[in-house]
mmCIF file of C-alpha atoms in Angstrom:
data_model
loop_
_atom_site.group_PDB
_atom_site.id
_atom_site.type_symbol
_atom_site.label_atom_id
_atom_site.label_comp_id
_atom_site.label_asym_id
_atom_site.label_seq_id
_atom_site.Cartn_x
_atom_site.Cartn_y
_atom_site.Cartn_z
ATOM 1 C CA MET A 117 5.866 -47.718 -0.067
ATOM 2 C CA GLU A 118 3.901 -44.641 0.978
ATOM 3 C CA GLN A 119 0.294 -45.070 2.105
ATOM 4 C CA MET A 120 -2.307 -43.954 -0.403
ATOM 5 C CA LEU A 121 -3.949 -40.721 0.711
ATOM 6 C CA ALA A 122 -7.652 -40.740 1.534
ATOM 7 C CA ILE A 123 -8.164 -37.958 -0.986
ATOM 8 C CA GLU A 124 -6.959 -40.395 -3.659
ATOM 9 C CA GLY A 125 -9.035 -43.340 -2.469
ATOM 10 C CA GLY A 126 -6.978 -44.644 0.437
ATOM 11 C CA LYS A 127 -8.195 -45.362 3.963
ATOM 12 C CA PRO A 128 -8.395 -42.223 6.123
ATOM 13 C CA VAL A 129 -6.489 -42.004 9.400
ATOM 14 C CA ARG A 130 -9.757 -41.403 11.274
ATOM 15 C CA SER A 131 -13.284 -42.641 10.713
ATOM 16 C CA GLU A 132 -14.868 -39.425 12.055
ATOM 17 C CA LEU A 133 -13.923 -35.761 11.716
ATOM 18 C CA LEU A 134 -11.798 -34.272 14.502
ATOM 19 C CA PRO A 135 -12.635 -30.533 14.673
ATOM 20 C CA TYR A 136 -9.925 -27.906 15.126
ATOM 21 C CA GLY A 137 -11.582 -26.685 18.346
ATOM 22 C CA HIS A 138 -14.412 -27.744 20.627
ATOM 23 C CA GLN A 139 -15.969 -26.887 23.985
ATOM 24 C CA TRP A 140 -15.825 -29.175 27.026
ATOM 25 C CA ILE A 141 -19.064 -28.952 29.025
ATOM 26 C CA THR A 142 -19.369 -31.079 32.179
ATOM 27 C CA ASP A 143 -22.319 -32.095 34.343
ATOM 28 C CA GLU A 144 -21.130 -29.497 36.864
ATOM 29 C CA ASP A 145 -21.407 -26.801 34.198
ATOM 30 C CA ILE A 146 -24.900 -27.941 33.235
ATOM 31 C CA THR A 147 -26.053 -28.005 36.859
ATOM 32 C CA SER A 148 -24.836 -24.438 37.403
ATOM 33 C CA VAL A 149 -26.880 -23.242 34.424
ATOM 34 C CA ILE A 150 -29.997 -25.126 35.533
ATOM 35 C CA GLU A 151 -29.802 -23.562 38.995
ATOM 36 C CA VAL A 152 -29.877 -20.077 37.473
ATOM 37 C CA LEU A 153 -32.696 -20.955 35.077
ATOM 38 C CA LYS A 154 -34.748 -21.968 38.125
ATOM 39 C CA SER A 155 -33.898 -18.753 39.984
ATOM 40 C CA ASP A 156 -35.543 -15.321 39.899
ATOM 41 C CA TRP A 157 -32.805 -13.790 37.732
ATOM 42 C CA ILE A 158 -31.873 -15.045 34.286
ATOM 43 C CA THR A 159 -30.484 -11.752 32.959
ATOM 44 C CA GLN A 160 -29.087 -8.529 34.456
ATOM 45 C CA GLY A 161 -28.813 -10.335 37.775
ATOM 46 C CA PRO A 162 -26.165 -11.253 40.378
ATOM 47 C CA LYS A 163 -24.349 -13.894 38.321
ATOM 48 C CA VAL A 164 -23.202 -11.243 35.846
ATOM 49 C CA GLU A 165 -21.424 -9.247 38.537
ATOM 50 C CA GLU A 166 -20.019 -12.439 40.077
ATOM 51 C CA PHE A 167 -18.551 -13.552 36.749
ATOM 52 C CA GLU A 168 -17.095 -10.096 36.139
ATOM 53 C CA ARG A 169 -15.524 -10.061 39.590
ATOM 54 C CA LYS A 170 -14.019 -13.545 39.260
ATOM 55 C CA ILE A 171 -12.514 -12.859 35.824
ATOM 56 C CA ALA A 172 -11.104 -9.519 37.006
ATOM 57 C CA GLU A 173 -9.557 -11.172 40.055
ATOM 58 C CA HIS A 174 -8.082 -13.979 37.979
ATOM 59 C CA CYS A 175 -6.512 -11.558 35.513
ATOM 60 C CA GLY A 176 -5.449 -8.916 38.030
ATOM 61 C CA ALA A 177 -7.696 -6.142 36.691
ATOM 62 C CA ARG A 178 -9.715 -3.633 38.749
ATOM 63 C CA TYR A 179 -12.842 -3.755 36.603
ATOM 64 C CA ALA A 180 -14.583 -6.105 34.180
ATOM 65 C CA VAL A 181 -17.648 -5.594 31.994
ATOM 66 C CA ALA A 182 -19.390 -8.652 30.552
ATOM 67 C CA VAL A 183 -20.999 -8.335 27.128
ATOM 68 C CA SER A 184 -22.680 -10.544 24.552
ATOM 69 C CA SER A 185 -19.586 -11.483 22.495
ATOM 70 C CA GLY A 186 -15.924 -10.767 21.926
ATOM 71 C CA THR A 187 -16.974 -8.657 18.958
ATOM 72 C CA ALA A 188 -19.294 -6.618 21.185
ATOM 73 C CA ALA A 189 -16.406 -6.160 23.635
ATOM 74 C CA LEU A 190 -14.174 -4.805 20.872
ATOM 75 C CA HIS A 191 -16.933 -2.473 19.654
ATOM 76 C CA ALA A 192 -17.595 -1.138 23.155
ATOM 77 C CA ALA A 193 -13.896 -0.602 23.838
ATOM 78 C CA CYS A 194 -13.376 1.289 20.581
ATOM 79 C CA ALA A 195 -16.415 3.455 21.320
ATOM 80 C CA VAL A 196 -15.370 4.454 24.842
ATOM 81 C CA ALA A 197 -11.806 5.046 23.618
ATOM 82 C CA GLY A 198 -13.336 7.834 21.545
ATOM 83 C CA ILE A 199 -12.758 6.440 18.060
ATOM 84 C CA SER A 200 -15.075 8.249 15.667
ATOM 85 C CA ARG A 201 -15.312 9.432 12.085
ATOM 86 C CA GLY A 202 -11.967 10.634 10.766
ATOM 87 C CA ASP A 203 -9.937 8.742 13.376
ATOM 88 C CA GLU A 204 -7.515 5.899 12.724
ATOM 89 C CA ALA A 205 -6.536 2.892 14.816
ATOM 90 C CA VAL A 206 -3.579 0.622 14.145
ATOM 91 C CA THR A 207 -3.980 -3.156 14.247
ATOM 92 C CA THR A 208 -2.659 -6.336 12.640
ATOM 93 C CA PRO A 209 -3.892 -7.802 9.351
ATOM 94 C CA ILE A 210 -3.618 -11.320 10.850
ATOM 95 C CA THR A 211 -6.667 -11.458 13.076
ATOM 96 C CA PHE A 212 -10.352 -12.268 12.914
ATOM 97 C CA ALA A 213 -12.328 -9.574 11.118
ATOM 98 C CA ALA A 214 -13.991 -8.382 14.345
ATOM 99 C CA THR A 215 -10.819 -6.608 15.484
ATOM 100 C CA ALA A 216 -10.829 -4.229 12.540
ATOM 101 C CA ASN A 217 -14.595 -4.232 12.045
ATOM 102 C CA ALA A 218 -15.020 -2.728 15.520
ATOM 103 C CA ILE A 219 -12.989 0.288 14.420
ATOM 104 C CA VAL A 220 -15.230 0.624 11.359
ATOM 105 C CA TYR A 221 -18.391 0.385 13.493
ATOM 106 C CA CYS A 222 -17.247 3.577 15.247
ATOM 107 C CA GLY A 223 -16.562 5.389 11.978
ATOM 108 C CA GLY A 224 -12.786 4.983 12.131
ATOM 109 C CA LYS A 225 -10.250 3.629 9.666
ATOM 110 C CA PRO A 226 -8.279 0.484 10.475
ATOM 111 C CA VAL A 227 -4.612 0.995 9.622
ATOM 112 C CA PHE A 228 -2.660 -2.237 9.438
ATOM 113 C CA ALA A 229 0.905 -2.856 10.576
ATOM 114 C CA ASP A 230 2.748 -5.941 9.356
ATOM 115 C CA ILE A 231 3.527 -8.893 11.618
ATOM 116 C CA ARG A 232 6.661 -10.358 13.139
ATOM 117 C CA GLU A 233 7.830 -13.487 11.361
ATOM 118 C CA ASP A 234 8.449 -15.407 14.596
ATOM 119 C CA THR A 235 5.448 -14.921 16.915
ATOM 120 C CA LEU A 236 3.156 -13.723 14.089
ATOM 121 C CA ASN A 237 2.036 -10.853 16.324
ATOM 122 C CA ILE A 238 1.976 -7.230 15.208
ATOM 123 C CA ASP A 239 5.472 -5.751 14.870
ATOM 124 C CA HIS A 240 5.818 -2.778 17.206
ATOM 125 C CA LYS A 241 8.332 -1.183 14.814
ATOM 126 C CA GLU A 242 5.693 -1.276 12.098
ATOM 127 C CA ILE A 243 3.180 0.321 14.465
ATOM 128 C CA GLN A 244 5.457 3.342 14.779
ATOM 129 C CA ARG A 245 5.591 3.677 10.994
ATOM 130 C CA GLN A 246 1.796 3.640 10.696
ATOM 131 C CA ILE A 247 0.945 6.221 13.356
ATOM 132 C CA SER A 248 -0.388 9.530 12.041
ATOM 133 C CA PRO A 249 -1.931 12.662 13.593
ATOM 134 C CA ARG A 250 -5.310 10.923 13.178
ATOM 135 C CA THR A 251 -4.352 7.816 15.170
ATOM 136 C CA LYS A 252 -6.488 7.340 18.285
ATOM 137 C CA ALA A 253 -5.717 3.804 19.409
ATOM 138 C CA VAL A 254 -3.618 0.684 18.886
ATOM 139 C CA LEU A 255 -5.218 -2.774 18.883
ATOM 140 C CA PRO A 256 -2.547 -5.469 19.274
ATOM 141 C CA VAL A 257 -3.723 -9.081 19.060
ATOM 142 C CA ASP A 258 -2.256 -11.916 21.140
ATOM 143 C CA PHE A 259 -2.277 -14.255 18.167
ATOM 144 C CA ALA A 260 -2.892 -17.937 18.996
ATOM 145 C CA GLY A 261 -2.534 -17.086 22.680
ATOM 146 C CA HIS A 262 1.021 -15.693 22.506
ATOM 147 C CA PRO A 263 1.229 -12.209 24.063
ATOM 148 C CA ALA A 264 2.207 -9.342 21.780
ATOM 149 C CA ASP A 265 5.175 -7.079 22.620
ATOM 150 C CA LEU A 266 3.115 -5.215 25.179
ATOM 151 C CA ASP A 267 5.871 -3.223 26.909
ATOM 152 C CA GLU A 268 7.030 -1.734 23.628
ATOM 153 C CA ILE A 269 3.479 -1.115 22.442
ATOM 154 C CA MET A 270 2.433 0.547 25.701
ATOM 155 C CA ALA A 271 5.543 2.767 25.567
ATOM 156 C CA ILE A 272 4.708 3.881 22.021
ATOM 157 C CA ALA A 273 1.115 4.601 23.036
ATOM 158 C CA LYS A 274 2.109 6.566 26.120
ATOM 159 C CA GLU A 275 4.501 8.726 24.110
ATOM 160 C CA ARG A 276 1.801 9.469 21.500
ATOM 161 C CA GLY A 277 -1.196 9.710 23.839
ATOM 162 C CA LEU A 278 -2.933 6.663 22.367
ATOM 163 C CA VAL A 279 -5.282 4.109 23.931
ATOM 164 C CA VAL A 280 -4.169 0.469 23.812
ATOM 165 C CA ILE A 281 -7.007 -2.029 23.352
ATOM 166 C CA GLU A 282 -5.470 -5.477 23.636
ATOM 167 C CA ASP A 283 -7.393 -8.126 21.729
ATOM 168 C CA ALA A 284 -6.706 -11.083 24.031
ATOM 169 C CA CYS A 285 -9.575 -13.209 22.727
ATOM 170 C CA HIS A 286 -6.988 -15.956 22.108
ATOM 171 C CA ALA A 287 -5.112 -15.447 25.343
ATOM 172 C CA LEU A 288 -7.097 -15.927 28.552
ATOM 173 C CA GLY A 289 -4.645 -17.506 30.993
ATOM 174 C CA ALA A 290 -1.543 -16.268 29.148
ATOM 175 C CA GLU A 291 1.270 -14.343 30.828
ATOM 176 C CA TYR A 292 3.698 -11.668 29.688
ATOM 177 C CA LYS A 293 6.922 -11.216 31.665
ATOM 178 C CA GLY A 294 5.295 -12.827 34.688
ATOM 179 C CA ARG A 295 2.144 -10.685 34.516
ATOM 180 C CA LYS A 296 -1.254 -12.042 33.593
ATOM 181 C CA ILE A 297 -2.896 -10.927 30.382
ATOM 182 C CA GLY A 298 -5.743 -8.614 31.338
ATOM 183 C CA SER A 299 -3.731 -6.436 33.682
ATOM 184 C CA LEU A 300 -1.481 -4.661 31.171
ATOM 185 C CA ALA A 301 -3.335 -2.652 28.508
ATOM 186 C CA ASP A 302 -5.774 0.259 28.878
ATOM 187 C CA MET A 303 -8.517 -2.205 27.953
ATOM 188 C CA THR A 304 -8.222 -5.937 27.357
ATOM 189 C CA ILE A 305 -10.758 -7.942 25.357
ATOM 190 C CA LEU A 306 -11.758 -11.547 26.073
ATOM 191 C CA SER A 307 -14.012 -13.948 24.172
ATOM 192 C CA PHE A 308 -15.961 -16.927 25.501
ATOM 193 C CA HIS A 309 -16.910 -18.529 22.179
ATOM 194 C CA PRO A 310 -17.017 -22.374 22.309
ATOM 195 C CA VAL A 311 -13.541 -22.762 20.752
ATOM 196 C CA LYS A 312 -11.924 -20.426 23.294
ATOM 197 C CA HIS A 313 -10.286 -21.394 26.598
ATOM 198 C CA ILE A 314 -13.561 -21.254 28.513
ATOM 199 C CA THR A 315 -17.009 -20.757 27.069
ATOM 200 C CA THR A 316 -20.344 -19.145 27.839
ATOM 201 C CA GLY A 317 -21.746 -20.126 24.415
ATOM 202 C CA GLU A 318 -21.347 -16.602 23.109
ATOM 203 C CA GLY A 319 -19.927 -13.886 25.294
ATOM 204 C CA GLY A 320 -17.097 -11.454 25.863
ATOM 205 C CA MET A 321 -15.576 -9.150 28.437
ATOM 206 C CA ILE A 322 -13.598 -5.929 28.700
ATOM 207 C CA LEU A 323 -11.018 -5.614 31.477
ATOM 208 C CA THR A 324 -9.643 -2.251 32.577
ATOM 209 C CA ASP A 325 -8.095 -0.391 35.493
ATOM 210 C CA ASN A 326 -9.562 2.899 34.248
ATOM 211 C CA GLU A 327 -12.691 3.866 36.196
ATOM 212 C CA GLU A 328 -13.872 6.301 33.518
ATOM 213 C CA PHE A 329 -13.707 3.609 30.842
ATOM 214 C CA TYR A 330 -15.492 1.194 33.203
ATOM 215 C CA GLU A 331 -18.440 3.525 33.795
ATOM 216 C CA LYS A 332 -18.764 4.343 30.094
ATOM 217 C CA LEU A 333 -18.619 0.657 29.140
ATOM 218 C CA LYS A 334 -21.509 -0.196 31.457
ATOM 219 C CA ILE A 335 -23.629 2.564 29.919
ATOM 220 C CA PHE A 336 -22.682 1.620 26.357
ATOM 221 C CA ARG A 337 -23.749 -2.020 26.801
ATOM 222 C CA HIS A 338 -27.156 -0.955 28.171
ATOM 223 C CA HIS A 339 -28.598 1.257 25.419
ATOM 224 C CA GLY A 340 -26.754 4.348 26.678
ATOM 225 C CA ILE A 341 -29.078 4.574 29.673
ATOM 226 C CA THR A 342 -27.968 6.563 32.708
ATOM 227 C CA LYS A 343 -29.779 7.046 36.026
ATOM 228 C CA ASN A 344 -28.112 10.088 37.533
ATOM 229 C CA ASN A 345 -31.096 12.258 38.476
ATOM 230 C CA PRO A 346 -32.904 10.542 41.407
ATOM 231 C CA ASP A 347 -34.788 13.747 42.261
ATOM 232 C CA LYS A 348 -37.054 13.048 39.267
ATOM 233 C CA GLY A 349 -37.982 9.587 40.556
ATOM 234 C CA SER A 350 -36.406 6.154 40.920
ATOM 235 C CA TRP A 351 -37.887 5.186 37.557
ATOM 236 C CA TYR A 352 -36.280 8.092 35.700
ATOM 237 C CA TYR A 353 -33.414 7.605 33.236
ATOM 238 C CA GLU A 354 -31.779 9.596 30.453
ATOM 239 C CA ILE A 355 -29.852 8.840 27.278
ATOM 240 C CA TYR A 356 -27.116 11.285 26.366
ATOM 241 C CA ASN A 357 -25.635 9.102 23.632
ATOM 242 C CA PRO A 358 -27.281 5.974 22.214
ATOM 243 C CA GLY A 359 -25.671 2.707 23.233
ATOM 244 C CA TYR A 360 -26.431 -0.888 22.337
ATOM 245 C CA ASN A 361 -27.978 -3.927 23.953
ATOM 246 C CA LEU A 362 -24.772 -5.905 24.538
ATOM 247 C CA ARG A 363 -25.787 -7.561 27.804
ATOM 248 C CA MET A 364 -24.849 -11.111 28.810
ATOM 249 C CA THR A 365 -27.363 -13.344 30.591
ATOM 250 C CA ASP A 366 -27.025 -14.764 34.103
ATOM 251 C CA PHE A 367 -27.180 -18.358 32.904
ATOM 252 C CA GLN A 368 -24.303 -17.686 30.494
ATOM 253 C CA CYS A 369 -22.335 -16.184 33.354
ATOM 254 C CA ALA A 370 -23.122 -19.188 35.548
ATOM 255 C CA LEU A 371 -21.580 -21.378 32.855
ATOM 256 C CA GLY A 372 -18.580 -19.051 32.688
ATOM 257 C CA ILE A 373 -18.057 -19.181 36.468
ATOM 258 C CA SER A 374 -18.128 -22.969 36.382
ATOM 259 C CA GLN A 375 -15.790 -23.110 33.388
ATOM 260 C CA LEU A 376 -13.339 -20.686 35.016
ATOM 261 C CA LYS A 377 -12.647 -23.271 37.735
ATOM 262 C CA LYS A 378 -11.160 -25.491 35.008
ATOM 263 C CA LEU A 379 -9.207 -22.821 33.137
ATOM 264 C CA ASP A 380 -5.776 -23.748 34.501
ATOM 265 C CA ARG A 381 -6.332 -27.410 33.639
ATOM 266 C CA PHE A 382 -7.613 -26.509 30.169
ATOM 267 C CA VAL A 383 -4.568 -24.334 29.473
ATOM 268 C CA GLU A 384 -2.203 -27.009 30.763
ATOM 269 C CA ARG A 385 -3.739 -29.568 28.407
ATOM 270 C CA ARG A 386 -3.408 -27.214 25.438
ATOM 271 C CA GLN A 387 0.259 -26.726 26.299
ATOM 272 C CA GLU A 388 0.762 -30.498 26.563
ATOM 273 C CA ILE A 389 -0.701 -31.013 23.085
ATOM 274 C CA ALA A 390 1.402 -28.182 21.648
ATOM 275 C CA THR A 391 4.538 -29.721 23.176
ATOM 276 C CA ARG A 392 3.720 -33.085 21.602
ATOM 277 C CA TYR A 393 3.170 -31.439 18.226
ATOM 278 C CA ASN A 394 6.442 -29.526 18.539
ATOM 279 C CA GLU A 395 8.294 -32.760 19.276
ATOM 280 C CA ALA A 396 6.662 -34.546 16.352
ATOM 281 C CA PHE A 397 7.087 -31.822 13.756
ATOM 282 C CA GLY A 398 10.219 -30.067 14.969
ATOM 283 C CA GLU A 399 12.561 -32.166 12.849
ATOM 284 C CA MET A 400 10.439 -32.065 9.696
ATOM 285 C CA GLY A 401 12.110 -29.695 7.282
ATOM 286 C CA GLU A 402 8.839 -29.066 5.461
ATOM 287 C CA ILE A 403 7.126 -27.623 8.557
ATOM 288 C CA ILE A 404 7.663 -24.474 10.644
ATOM 289 C CA THR A 405 6.287 -24.884 14.179
ATOM 290 C CA PRO A 406 5.056 -22.023 16.387
ATOM 291 C CA VAL A 407 7.534 -19.871 18.296
ATOM 292 C CA GLU A 408 7.058 -19.252 22.013
ATOM 293 C CA LYS A 409 9.307 -16.514 23.412
ATOM 294 C CA ASP A 410 10.934 -16.858 26.825
ATOM 295 C CA ASP A 411 9.177 -13.741 28.159
ATOM 296 C CA GLY A 412 5.669 -15.087 27.522
ATOM 297 C CA LYS A 413 3.447 -17.996 28.482
ATOM 298 C CA ALA A 414 1.341 -18.929 25.467
ATOM 299 C CA THR A 415 -2.021 -20.635 25.841
ATOM 300 C CA TYR A 416 -2.417 -22.113 22.325
ATOM 301 C CA HIS A 417 -5.946 -21.138 21.429
ATOM 302 C CA ILE A 418 -4.864 -22.457 18.034
ATOM 303 C CA TYR A 419 -1.794 -24.352 16.847
ATOM 304 C CA VAL A 420 -0.594 -23.154 13.442
ATOM 305 C CA ILE A 421 2.053 -24.830 11.308
ATOM 306 C CA GLN A 422 3.559 -23.196 8.245
ATOM 307 C CA LEU A 423 4.499 -25.260 5.223
ATOM 308 C CA ARG A 424 7.759 -24.793 3.387
ATOM 309 C CA THR A 425 5.972 -25.349 0.127
ATOM 310 C CA GLU A 426 9.206 -25.062 -1.829
ATOM 311 C CA LEU A 427 10.045 -28.495 -0.373
ATOM 312 C CA LEU A 428 6.703 -29.988 -1.452
ATOM 313 C CA LYS A 429 5.262 -31.011 -4.807
ATOM 314 C CA VAL A 430 1.999 -29.218 -4.010
ATOM 315 C CA GLY A 431 0.806 -26.039 -2.323
ATOM 316 C CA ARG A 432 -1.037 -25.333 0.927
ATOM 317 C CA LYS A 433 -4.481 -25.919 -0.626
ATOM 318 C CA GLU A 434 -3.657 -29.483 -1.621
ATOM 319 C CA VAL A 435 -2.192 -30.315 1.800
ATOM 320 C CA PHE A 436 -5.236 -28.747 3.498
ATOM 321 C CA GLU A 437 -7.718 -30.759 1.435
ATOM 322 C CA ALA A 438 -5.704 -33.938 1.954
ATOM 323 C CA LEU A 439 -5.805 -33.469 5.731
ATOM 324 C CA ARG A 440 -9.550 -32.881 5.606
ATOM 325 C CA ALA A 441 -9.951 -36.120 3.659
ATOM 326 C CA GLU A 442 -8.111 -37.906 6.489
ATOM 327 C CA ASN A 443 -10.838 -36.505 8.820
ATOM 328 C CA ILE A 444 -8.505 -34.010 10.447
ATOM 329 C CA GLY A 445 -10.547 -30.791 10.794
ATOM 330 C CA VAL A 446 -7.856 -28.304 9.878
ATOM 331 C CA ASN A 447 -8.579 -24.629 9.385
ATOM 332 C CA VAL A 448 -6.750 -21.452 8.338
ATOM 333 C CA HIS A 449 -6.318 -18.433 10.656
ATOM 334 C CA TYR A 450 -6.547 -15.938 9.007
ATOM 335 C CA ILE A 451 -7.009 -14.476 5.563
ATOM 336 C CA PRO A 452 -5.180 -11.122 5.925
ATOM 337 C CA LEU A 453 -7.798 -8.444 6.434
ATOM 338 C CA HIS A 454 -6.358 -6.114 3.803
ATOM 339 C CA LEU A 455 -7.161 -8.748 1.159
ATOM 340 C CA HIS A 456 -10.899 -8.752 1.879
ATOM 341 C CA PRO A 457 -13.026 -6.901 -0.710
ATOM 342 C CA PHE A 458 -14.513 -4.500 1.849
ATOM 343 C CA TYR A 459 -11.131 -3.235 3.059
ATOM 344 C CA GLN A 460 -9.820 -2.968 -0.472
ATOM 345 C CA ARG A 461 -12.911 -1.116 -1.701
ATOM 346 C CA GLU A 462 -13.376 1.224 1.260
ATOM 347 C CA PHE A 463 -9.766 1.933 2.246
ATOM 348 C CA GLY A 464 -7.700 1.172 -0.851
ATOM 349 C CA TYR A 465 -5.705 -1.768 0.500
ATOM 350 C CA GLY A 466 -4.351 -4.350 -1.902
ATOM 351 C CA LYS A 467 -2.176 -7.381 -2.368
ATOM 352 C CA GLY A 468 1.471 -6.706 -1.580
ATOM 353 C CA ASP A 469 0.788 -4.115 1.137
ATOM 354 C CA TYR A 470 1.867 -6.385 4.022
ATOM 355 C CA PRO A 471 4.264 -8.997 2.636
ATOM 356 C CA ARG A 472 5.013 -10.808 5.900
ATOM 357 C CA ALA A 473 1.322 -11.312 6.628
ATOM 358 C CA GLU A 474 0.705 -12.543 3.097
ATOM 359 C CA ARG A 475 3.661 -14.933 3.175
ATOM 360 C CA TYR A 476 2.433 -16.370 6.465
ATOM 361 C CA TYR A 477 -1.107 -16.798 5.118
ATOM 362 C CA ASP A 478 0.048 -18.590 1.966
ATOM 363 C CA ARG A 479 1.544 -21.426 3.977
ATOM 364 C CA ALA A 480 -0.490 -21.567 7.226
ATOM 365 C CA ILE A 481 -2.619 -24.480 8.416
ATOM 366 C CA THR A 482 -4.300 -24.684 11.833
ATOM 367 C CA LEU A 483 -4.238 -28.145 13.410
ATOM 368 C CA PRO A 484 -6.798 -29.357 15.981
ATOM 369 C CA ILE A 485 -6.061 -28.415 19.579
ATOM 370 C CA PHE A 486 -8.542 -28.381 22.464
ATOM 371 C CA PRO A 487 -8.516 -29.776 26.011
ATOM 372 C CA LYS A 488 -10.937 -32.648 25.404
ATOM 373 C CA MET A 489 -8.681 -34.200 22.756
ATOM 374 C CA SER A 490 -7.424 -37.616 23.803
ATOM 375 C CA ASP A 491 -3.827 -38.737 23.335
ATOM 376 C CA ASP A 492 -5.105 -40.948 20.501
ATOM 377 C CA ASP A 493 -6.662 -37.894 18.835
ATOM 378 C CA VAL A 494 -3.334 -36.082 19.040
ATOM 379 C CA GLU A 495 -1.507 -39.055 17.540
ATOM 380 C CA ASP A 496 -4.066 -39.223 14.720
ATOM 381 C CA VAL A 497 -3.227 -35.632 13.792
ATOM 382 C CA ILE A 498 0.486 -36.417 13.813
ATOM 383 C CA LYS A 499 -0.004 -39.575 11.732
ATOM 384 C CA ALA A 500 -2.045 -37.687 9.151
ATOM 385 C CA VAL A 501 0.489 -34.861 8.841
ATOM 386 C CA TYR A 502 3.360 -37.346 8.450
ATOM 387 C CA LYS A 503 1.387 -39.381 5.915
ATOM 388 C CA ILE A 504 0.665 -36.369 3.733
ATOM 389 C CA ILE A 505 4.030 -34.631 4.001
ATOM 390 C CA ARG A 506 5.866 -37.865 3.135
ATOM 391 C CA TYR A 507 3.578 -38.367 0.147
ATOM 392 C CA TYR A 508 4.042 -34.846 -1.193
ATOM 393 C CA ARG A 509 7.655 -34.089 -0.312
ATOM 394 C CA ARG A 510 10.040 -33.505 -3.210
#
């Protein structure tokens, strides 16, 4: 006899909610922040440059610019890439809104290209179909920490004279054909939100090998201020184009430096959990598990299953709510951007425009995965999924 689901009055698998993602802050991290708070510099100081240097070295990039969030990093990259009113930039509909919003902030139009059905990343063949004379940039996303088809995308961009801004907010520590993410695109974007691989609370970074982009990024994050006329005095500065205050603090960077020491261990733990999930769900006909291609090392920022709802008595919503009732903090990543009212109203997108993205969304559920999860936590997730799928299967 099947166990009664918690949503129908049964006993839940867990007594407390297990979130889908969570930071792991140690005493060492806290000490590093306290030391900076007691120092002379708490913002615009030496820890910012140290964090930038360490991230650049880790990822194999020449330059890094720390900013206040991953969203700010995307905005800055789009701005220095020259996206402005009348321009277009191609990206995926399966991403957090910030990827496309950054294009809008600069006055451009996000043009979506449908996803691959295996990795769920943007399909480079669809990118080619969406490029127009107005296209200025391509923004691939390394969805869930699996690198996009970067060689193909970079080749398309080079042929068309486009800038590639890789949204790697899910992918710090990932590799593509033996090369670290952060060393491949014209600009690469990282996020240090608490659910990401390492955290600074809020924070982001742009990596690049292009010195011109690097200099422009530093100006953009600091109000557009330049000091290039010392003859008028050491105090003198000018603004040629307004920028923004996108600076990151020294105490955030101190936390990031401390967290970076644990990145490899954090990624390894995420991969261990993903492997256990794959083993547990791989033989369940009702579930599609994530694909990891041989040419990439995925870092599993999130772990997404897809439901074969034709094999179930209920849809994704019912399974989602049942898992929540079992105290498994599932989520959904993401509602396709072309289905949001803003993008429909402003750019004329509508349901049916990107069928692969919509099909994925209709059956996607994100399961908890983060380094601090215990083996018991992982088994609780597996138990809950089995309990609910068995209950609802046809």
